[in-house]
XYZ file of C-alpha atoms in Angstrom:
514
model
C 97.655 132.125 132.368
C 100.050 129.313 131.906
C 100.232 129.261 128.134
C 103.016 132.130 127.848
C 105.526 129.857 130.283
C 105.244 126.978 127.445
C 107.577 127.501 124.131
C 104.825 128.728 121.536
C 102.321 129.811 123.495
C 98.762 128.510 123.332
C 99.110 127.398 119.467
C 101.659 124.775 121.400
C 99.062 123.604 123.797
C 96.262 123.413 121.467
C 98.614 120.985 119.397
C 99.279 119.137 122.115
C 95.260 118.558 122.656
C 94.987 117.745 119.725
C 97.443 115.370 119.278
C 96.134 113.998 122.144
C 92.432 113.546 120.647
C 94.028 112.581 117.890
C 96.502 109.984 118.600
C 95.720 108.627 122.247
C 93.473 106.255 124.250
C 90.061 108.246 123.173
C 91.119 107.787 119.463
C 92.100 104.486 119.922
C 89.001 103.012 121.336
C 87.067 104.771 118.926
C 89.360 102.976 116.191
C 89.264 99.626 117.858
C 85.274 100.488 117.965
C 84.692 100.903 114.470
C 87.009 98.210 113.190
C 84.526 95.860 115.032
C 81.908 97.346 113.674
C 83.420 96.721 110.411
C 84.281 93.191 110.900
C 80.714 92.221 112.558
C 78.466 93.958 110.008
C 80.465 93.523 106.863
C 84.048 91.521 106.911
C 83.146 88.805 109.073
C 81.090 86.687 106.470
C 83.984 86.495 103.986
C 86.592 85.903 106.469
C 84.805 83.267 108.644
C 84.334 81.223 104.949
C 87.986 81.169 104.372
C 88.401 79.263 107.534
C 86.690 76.655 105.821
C 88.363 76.718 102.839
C 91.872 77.431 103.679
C 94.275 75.466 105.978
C 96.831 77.340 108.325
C 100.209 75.813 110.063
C 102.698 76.754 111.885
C 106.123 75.049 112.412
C 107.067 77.082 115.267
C 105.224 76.099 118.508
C 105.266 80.091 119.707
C 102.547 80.420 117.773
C 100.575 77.285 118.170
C 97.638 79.804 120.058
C 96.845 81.617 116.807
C 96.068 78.311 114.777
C 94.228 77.307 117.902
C 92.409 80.797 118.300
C 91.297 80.253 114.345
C 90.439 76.778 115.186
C 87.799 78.515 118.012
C 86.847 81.340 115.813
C 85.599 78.306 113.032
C 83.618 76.239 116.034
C 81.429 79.143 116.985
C 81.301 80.794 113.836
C 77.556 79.846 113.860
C 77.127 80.304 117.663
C 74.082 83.514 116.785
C 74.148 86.811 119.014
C 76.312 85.348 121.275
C 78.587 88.062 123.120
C 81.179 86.050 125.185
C 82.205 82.738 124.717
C 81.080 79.584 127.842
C 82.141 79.718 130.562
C 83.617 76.520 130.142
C 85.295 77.316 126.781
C 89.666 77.277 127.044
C 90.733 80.552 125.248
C 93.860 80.524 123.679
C 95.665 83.453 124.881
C 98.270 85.000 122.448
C 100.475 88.285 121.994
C 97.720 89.909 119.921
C 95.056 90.131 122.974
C 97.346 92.451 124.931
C 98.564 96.196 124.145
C 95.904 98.260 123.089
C 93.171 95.365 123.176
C 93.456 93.960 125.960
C 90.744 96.421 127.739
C 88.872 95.507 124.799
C 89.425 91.808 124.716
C 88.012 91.121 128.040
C 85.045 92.467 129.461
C 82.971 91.794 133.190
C 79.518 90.331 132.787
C 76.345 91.576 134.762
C 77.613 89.218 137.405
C 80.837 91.332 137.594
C 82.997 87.653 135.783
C 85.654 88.580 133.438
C 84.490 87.138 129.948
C 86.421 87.151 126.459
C 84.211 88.655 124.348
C 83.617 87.120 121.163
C 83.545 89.339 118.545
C 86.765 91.417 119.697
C 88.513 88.059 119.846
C 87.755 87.163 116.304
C 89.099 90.702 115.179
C 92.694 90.381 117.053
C 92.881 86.602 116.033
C 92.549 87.534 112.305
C 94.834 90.772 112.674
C 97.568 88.247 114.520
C 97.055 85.762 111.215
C 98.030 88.968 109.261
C 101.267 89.956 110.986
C 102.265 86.246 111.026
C 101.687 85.328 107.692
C 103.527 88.289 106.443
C 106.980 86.779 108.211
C 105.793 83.163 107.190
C 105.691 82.030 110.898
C 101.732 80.661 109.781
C 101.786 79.264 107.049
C 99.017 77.643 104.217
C 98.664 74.595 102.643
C 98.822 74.175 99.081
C 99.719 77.956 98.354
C 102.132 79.934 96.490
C 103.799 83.196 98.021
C 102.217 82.390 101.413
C 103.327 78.487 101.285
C 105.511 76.423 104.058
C 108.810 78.222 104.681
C 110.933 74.880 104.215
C 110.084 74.972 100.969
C 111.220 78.235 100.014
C 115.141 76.767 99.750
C 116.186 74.030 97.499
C 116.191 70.395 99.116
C 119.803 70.396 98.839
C 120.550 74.080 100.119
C 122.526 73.099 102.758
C 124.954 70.206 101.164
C 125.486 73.277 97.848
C 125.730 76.167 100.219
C 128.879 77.829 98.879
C 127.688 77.091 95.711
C 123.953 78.571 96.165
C 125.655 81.707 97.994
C 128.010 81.919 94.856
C 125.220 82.542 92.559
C 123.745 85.085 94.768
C 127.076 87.146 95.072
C 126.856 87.269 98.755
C 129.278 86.401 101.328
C 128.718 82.768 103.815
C 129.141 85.102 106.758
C 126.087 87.272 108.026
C 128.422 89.702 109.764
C 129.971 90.553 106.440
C 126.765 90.930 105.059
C 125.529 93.536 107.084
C 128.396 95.299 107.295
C 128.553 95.586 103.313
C 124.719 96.561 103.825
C 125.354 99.214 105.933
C 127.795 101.016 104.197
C 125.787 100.943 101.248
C 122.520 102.830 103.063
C 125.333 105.220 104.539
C 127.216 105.949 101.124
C 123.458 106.275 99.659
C 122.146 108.715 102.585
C 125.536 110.526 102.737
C 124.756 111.943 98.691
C 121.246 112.332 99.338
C 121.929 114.442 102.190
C 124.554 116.286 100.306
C 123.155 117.010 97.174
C 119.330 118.190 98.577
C 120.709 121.650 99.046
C 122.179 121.797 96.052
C 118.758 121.353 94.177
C 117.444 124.716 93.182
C 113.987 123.493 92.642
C 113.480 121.733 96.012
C 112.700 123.730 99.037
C 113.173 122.623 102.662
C 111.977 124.563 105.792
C 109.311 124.582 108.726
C 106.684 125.528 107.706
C 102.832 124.694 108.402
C 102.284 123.220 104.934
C 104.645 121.121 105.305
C 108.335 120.955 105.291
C 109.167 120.000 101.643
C 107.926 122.307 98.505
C 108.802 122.058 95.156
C 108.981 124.625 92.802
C 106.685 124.671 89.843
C 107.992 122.805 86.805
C 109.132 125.705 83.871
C 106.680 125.558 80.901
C 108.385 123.310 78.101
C 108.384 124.897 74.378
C 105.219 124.646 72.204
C 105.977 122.152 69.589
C 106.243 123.507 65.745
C 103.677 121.551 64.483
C 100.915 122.308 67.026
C 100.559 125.414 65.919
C 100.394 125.414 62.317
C 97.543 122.420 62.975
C 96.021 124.642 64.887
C 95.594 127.368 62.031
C 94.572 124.993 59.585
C 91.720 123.577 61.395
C 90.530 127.064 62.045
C 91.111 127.981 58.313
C 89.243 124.835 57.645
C 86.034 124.590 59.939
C 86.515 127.796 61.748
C 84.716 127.729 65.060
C 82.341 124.266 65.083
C 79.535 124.317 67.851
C 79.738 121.906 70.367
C 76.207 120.492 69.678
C 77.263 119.785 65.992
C 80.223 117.761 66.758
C 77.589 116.019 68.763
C 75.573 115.452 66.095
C 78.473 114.515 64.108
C 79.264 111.650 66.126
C 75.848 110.523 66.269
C 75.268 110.106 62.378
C 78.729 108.321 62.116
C 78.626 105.648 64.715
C 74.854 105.104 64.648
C 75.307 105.550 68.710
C 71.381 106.024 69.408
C 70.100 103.064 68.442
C 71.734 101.417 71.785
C 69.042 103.783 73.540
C 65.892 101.354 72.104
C 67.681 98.152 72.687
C 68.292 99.086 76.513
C 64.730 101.134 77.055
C 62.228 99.570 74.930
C 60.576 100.696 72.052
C 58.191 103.467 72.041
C 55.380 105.551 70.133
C 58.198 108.135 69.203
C 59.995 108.636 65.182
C 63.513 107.561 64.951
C 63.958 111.403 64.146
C 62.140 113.089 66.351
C 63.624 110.588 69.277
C 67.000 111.369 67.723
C 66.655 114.967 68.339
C 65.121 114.737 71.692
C 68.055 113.047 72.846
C 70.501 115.247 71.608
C 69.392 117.903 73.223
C 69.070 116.523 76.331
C 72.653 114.989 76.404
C 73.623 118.642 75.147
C 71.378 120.057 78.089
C 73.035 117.831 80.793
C 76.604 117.703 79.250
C 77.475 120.949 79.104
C 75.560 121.784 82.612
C 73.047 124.009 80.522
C 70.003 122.475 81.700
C 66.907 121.169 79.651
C 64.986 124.612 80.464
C 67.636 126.496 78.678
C 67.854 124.208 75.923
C 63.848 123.956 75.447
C 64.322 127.858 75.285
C 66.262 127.651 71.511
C 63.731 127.487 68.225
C 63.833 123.541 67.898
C 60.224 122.565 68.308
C 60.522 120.818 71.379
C 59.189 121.772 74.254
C 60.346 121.344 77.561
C 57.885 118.892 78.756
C 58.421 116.748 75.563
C 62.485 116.502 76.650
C 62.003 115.644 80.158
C 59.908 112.754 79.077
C 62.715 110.943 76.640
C 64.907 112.188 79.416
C 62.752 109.750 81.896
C 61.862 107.567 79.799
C 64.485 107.015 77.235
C 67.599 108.147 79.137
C 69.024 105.989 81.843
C 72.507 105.100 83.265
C 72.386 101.822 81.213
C 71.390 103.296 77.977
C 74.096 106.141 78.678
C 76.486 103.718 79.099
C 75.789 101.709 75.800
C 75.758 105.091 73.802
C 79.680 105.413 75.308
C 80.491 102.307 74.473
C 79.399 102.617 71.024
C 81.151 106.079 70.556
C 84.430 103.896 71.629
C 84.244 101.307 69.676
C 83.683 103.400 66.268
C 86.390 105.616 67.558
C 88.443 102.269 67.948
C 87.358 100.967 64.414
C 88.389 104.855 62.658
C 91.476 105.092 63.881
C 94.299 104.962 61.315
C 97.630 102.811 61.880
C 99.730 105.264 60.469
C 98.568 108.078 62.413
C 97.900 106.698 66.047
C 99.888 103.784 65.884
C 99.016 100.411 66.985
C 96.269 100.183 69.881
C 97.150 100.001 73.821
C 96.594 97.471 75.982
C 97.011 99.849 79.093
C 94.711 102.093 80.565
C 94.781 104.763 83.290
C 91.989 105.477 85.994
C 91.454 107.795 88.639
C 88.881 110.022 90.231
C 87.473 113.307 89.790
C 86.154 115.850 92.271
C 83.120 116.998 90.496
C 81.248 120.067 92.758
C 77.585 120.225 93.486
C 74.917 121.883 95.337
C 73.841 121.272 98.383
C 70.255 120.393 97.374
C 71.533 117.885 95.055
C 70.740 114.322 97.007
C 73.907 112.629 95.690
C 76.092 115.282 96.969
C 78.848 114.392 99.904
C 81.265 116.242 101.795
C 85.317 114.733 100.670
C 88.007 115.804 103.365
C 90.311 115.666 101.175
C 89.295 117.810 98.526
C 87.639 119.824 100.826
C 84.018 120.558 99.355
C 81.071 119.205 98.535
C 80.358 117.318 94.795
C 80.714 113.861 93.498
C 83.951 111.354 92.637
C 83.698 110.123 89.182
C 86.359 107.717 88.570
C 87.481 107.270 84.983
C 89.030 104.761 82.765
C 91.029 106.564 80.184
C 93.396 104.370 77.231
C 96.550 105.776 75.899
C 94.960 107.897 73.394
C 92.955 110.285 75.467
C 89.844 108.058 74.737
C 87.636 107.685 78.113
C 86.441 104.188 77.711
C 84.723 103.956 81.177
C 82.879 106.030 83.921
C 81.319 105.848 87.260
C 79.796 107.327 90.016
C 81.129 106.121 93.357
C 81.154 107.486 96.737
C 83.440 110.218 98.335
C 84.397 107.610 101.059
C 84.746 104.483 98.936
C 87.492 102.478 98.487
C 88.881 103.227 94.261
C 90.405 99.823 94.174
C 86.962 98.276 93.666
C 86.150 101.219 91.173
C 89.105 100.414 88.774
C 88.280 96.605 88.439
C 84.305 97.239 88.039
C 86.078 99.779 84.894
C 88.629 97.810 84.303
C 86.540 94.272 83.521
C 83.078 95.539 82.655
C 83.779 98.572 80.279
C 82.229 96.815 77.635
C 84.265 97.932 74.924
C 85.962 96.790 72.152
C 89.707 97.633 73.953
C 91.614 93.917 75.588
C 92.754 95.885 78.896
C 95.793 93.911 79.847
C 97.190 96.852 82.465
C 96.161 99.354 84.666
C 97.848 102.638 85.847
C 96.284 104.069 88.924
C 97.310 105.919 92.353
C 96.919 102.837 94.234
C 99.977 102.725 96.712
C 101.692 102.950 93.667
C 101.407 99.549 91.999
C 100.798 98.798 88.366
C 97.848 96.146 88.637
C 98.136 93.855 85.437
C 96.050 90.796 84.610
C 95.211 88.270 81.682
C 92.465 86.209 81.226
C 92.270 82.599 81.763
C 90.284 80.480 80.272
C 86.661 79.345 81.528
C 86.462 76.489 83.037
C 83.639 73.634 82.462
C 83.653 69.944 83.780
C 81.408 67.498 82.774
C 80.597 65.937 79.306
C 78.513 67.042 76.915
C 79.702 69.621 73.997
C 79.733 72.398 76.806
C 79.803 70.905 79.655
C 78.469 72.578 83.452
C 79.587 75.883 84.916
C 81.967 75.736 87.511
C 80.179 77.837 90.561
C 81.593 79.685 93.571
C 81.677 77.416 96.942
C 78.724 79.805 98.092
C 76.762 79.548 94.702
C 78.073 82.817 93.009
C 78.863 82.168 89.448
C 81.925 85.257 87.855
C 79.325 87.360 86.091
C 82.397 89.583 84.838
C 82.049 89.972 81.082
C 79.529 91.388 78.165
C 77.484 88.989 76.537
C 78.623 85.670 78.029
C 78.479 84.017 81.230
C 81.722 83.817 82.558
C 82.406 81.441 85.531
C 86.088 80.456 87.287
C 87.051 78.763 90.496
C 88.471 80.785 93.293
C 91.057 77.615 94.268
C 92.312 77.449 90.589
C 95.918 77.130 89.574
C 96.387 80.595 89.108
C 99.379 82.228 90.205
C 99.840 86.556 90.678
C 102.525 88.921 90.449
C 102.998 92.483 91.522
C 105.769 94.579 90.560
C 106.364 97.613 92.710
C 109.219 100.135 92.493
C 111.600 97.957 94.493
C 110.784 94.228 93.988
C 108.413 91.646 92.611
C 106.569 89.041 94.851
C 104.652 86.133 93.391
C 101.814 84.832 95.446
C 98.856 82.924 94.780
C 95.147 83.513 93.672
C 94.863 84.010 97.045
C 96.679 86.589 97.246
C 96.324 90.500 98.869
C 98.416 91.945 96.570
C 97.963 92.966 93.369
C 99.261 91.437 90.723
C 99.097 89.267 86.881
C 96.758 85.762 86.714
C 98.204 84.261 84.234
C 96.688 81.690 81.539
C 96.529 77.779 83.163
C 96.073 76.589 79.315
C 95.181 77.940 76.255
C 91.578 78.225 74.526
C 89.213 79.429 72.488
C 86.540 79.503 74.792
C 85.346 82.976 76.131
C 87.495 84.463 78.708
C 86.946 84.165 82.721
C 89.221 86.600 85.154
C 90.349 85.499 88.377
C 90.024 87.945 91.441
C 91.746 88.084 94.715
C 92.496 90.901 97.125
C 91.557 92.549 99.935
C 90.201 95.599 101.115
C 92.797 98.043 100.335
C 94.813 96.876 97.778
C 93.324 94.074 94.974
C 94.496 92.199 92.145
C 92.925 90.740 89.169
């Protein structure tokens, strides 16, 4: 036993494994592993195109072997299945190939020769790009946030010095600066470490959960009115079924005749299709189930709703008979009484439990079950204006600008609220762009002959390399950069028009902007 000698027993040793799985070489290689994965199956295609597009520089010679390892990457970017590069082939060698990649990097053939694989090289050459472009030591022609360092100053910076330092309030000497800095964080930490014990609803301690707990918020007062509205709709209407206020709002926006435009005509009334569908978006909506619902003294039997449920109701005509609720609910609303429409909408996923037999059903660590994620797009009013089904492992910055640009409402989204690293994504449209003659001109295609589909109705179409600039505000700052940009932010207009609208997208995997 050697477990009782160690301070906490065998819970301490176990931790200590698992940290171990968890955090060292095992878990790193099988990191390193899958990011190539990543990169050779899925990444690599977009990535190896910007090569070609984009133009990288660097005015410090340190890091001359990065442009030089891109320049490499773009020669044998059509080199096939090859695994290492020739023999012959001069590597560049830079700060990114050692650490935790260099085992990875390099690799003995079957004649025992120590080759540079290629793929692994192309991974650490892209993730060096990333940590230098962040501090501007490579830079990229003709860009915005990421552009040429030199030209981040004024020409005449250094004749106006005192002048330039005036404006900013801060002192010529850097000594002085950092001094005044670091008071400032001290001062700042000094209350905040005063004044956390003092809060009655925050908790600190060790404990498994973690160390920081917050006491539930105190319920705040009902307000006067609520409940007095609250009587006289019961007074008035008294307890309404659920399938007549879906009725209701069938007969007053006219929302089934979007199900024949999407699936076709058929041999079916307008009547008797009308109250097929009902009752199956009744059956399925409330989780009742079309054999429950055939059971009720309608007329229809249970093989006669599963066939407009095949037949007539599909994602796409689902989708068209929200859209059409929207809009009408858009169109009813009075002034007065909800004020003027938002621009802004909010989106985020919901954990949505489901059997095991159900094919679409996935396992989410974080929520800790089995179900589906359906991410919403929800306006200021409580009105759901978009929905989707997306995967418990997918990425939800994709899923809010599918909803945010294809909801196909009524509603001019100009902002979006979501949980993504805390940003506030915003965007307006620019216009579309056409070249040529002629009263309308050519579409303006994608470098790899992908017109911007985004839009109801009308083609849209926009140049990746246009003019465009983004912004992203954050809690702390706000950084411009350029369509090119990782970060999410506002595309603003180039020029004004009447033409139909065309949104610019840029972003990576994790975080996008529009």
């Amino acid at each position: 036993m050697v477990y009782p000698a160690v301070s906490g027993g065998e819970q301490t040793l176990r931790e200590l494994v698992h940290e171990f799985k968890t955090r060292g070489p095992v878990y790193r290689r099988t990191v390193q592993t899958t990011l190539k994965a990543s990169y050779t199956n899925h990444y690599r295609r977009g990535l190896i195109r910007l090569l070609d597009v984009l133009e990288f520089r660097s005015s410090n010679h340190t890091h001359r072997p990065v442009i030089e390892a891109l320049a490499l990457v773009a020669r044998y970017a059509s080199a096939g299945n090859t695994t290492y590069y020739p023999l012959g082939e001069t590597v560049p060698v830079h700060k990114a190939m050692g650490g935790d990649w260099a085992e990875v990097v390099h690799r003995a053939d079957k004649r025992g020769r120590r080759r540079v694989v290629r793929m692994v090289y192309e991974v650490v050459a892209f993730q060096a790009l990333r940590d230098q472009l962040k501090c501007k030591e490579i830079w990229v022609v003709g860009a915005d946030k990421w552009r040429n360092p030199d030209d981040d100053l004024p020409q005449d910076f250094a004749e106006r010095r005192e002048e330039h330092y005036r404006e900013l309030r801060k002192p010529l000497d850097a000594a002085v600066f950092v001094d005044e800095l670091r008071e400032q964080m001290t001062t700042e930490l000094t209350l905040l470490n005063d004044g956390m014990p003092k809060l009655g609803w925050l908790d600190i301690a060790e404990r498994k959960s973690g160390a920081i707990r917050l006491t539930p918020a105190e319920a705040q007062p009902e307000p006067k009115n609520l409940r007095r509205i609250k009587n006289e709709v019961q007074r008035r209407w008294g307890v309404v079924p659920l399938i007549d206020m879906l009725k209701e709002a069938v007969l007053r926006t006219g929302c089934l005749d979007a199900v024949t435009s999407v699936s076709g005509g058929g041999s079916l009334s307008a009547e008797v299709l009308a109250e097929r569908l009902l009752l199956v978006i009744y059956a399925y909506g409330t989780n009742t189930g079309i054999k429950a619902v055939a059971s009720g003294g309608h007329g229809h039997t249970e093989d006669e709703l599963r066939y407009v449920r095949r037949r007539y109701l599909s994602a796409e005509s689902a989708r068209a008979i929200a859209v059409n609720i929207a809009n009408a609910t858009f169109a009813a609303r009075s002034t007065e009484l909800w004020g003027q429409g938002s621009t802004a909408v909010a989106s985020d996923s919901t954990h949505v439990r489901a059997y095991d037999q159900n094919l679409f059903t996935e396992w989410h660590s974080r929520y800790g079950g089995r179900g589906v994620l359906i991410y919403w797009h929800v306006e200021k009013k409580s009105l759901a204006i978009h929905s989707q089904l997306i995967n418990c492992t997918a990425s939800e910055v994709a899923a809010m600008v599918e909803g945010a640009m294809r909801h196909g409402t009524t509603m001019d989204v100009e902002a979006n609220y979501t949980d993504s690293h805390g940003h506030l994504v915003t965007w307006t449209p620019c216009p579309s762009l056409r070249v040529g003659g002629g009263r309308h001109g050519r579409q303006v295609r994608w470098p790899w002959g992908r017109p911007c589909a985004y839009g109801s109705g009308v083609r849209r179409t926009a140049r990746p390399w246009s003019s465009c600039s983004t912004r992203t505000r954050t809690r702390s700052r706000s950084l411009r950069g350029s369509c090119g940009s990782s970060r999410p932010g506002t595309a603003r207009r180039t020029r004004w028009s009447r033409t139909p609208t065309t949104y610019v997208i840029s972003g990576g995997s994790s975080r996008a902007g529009v």
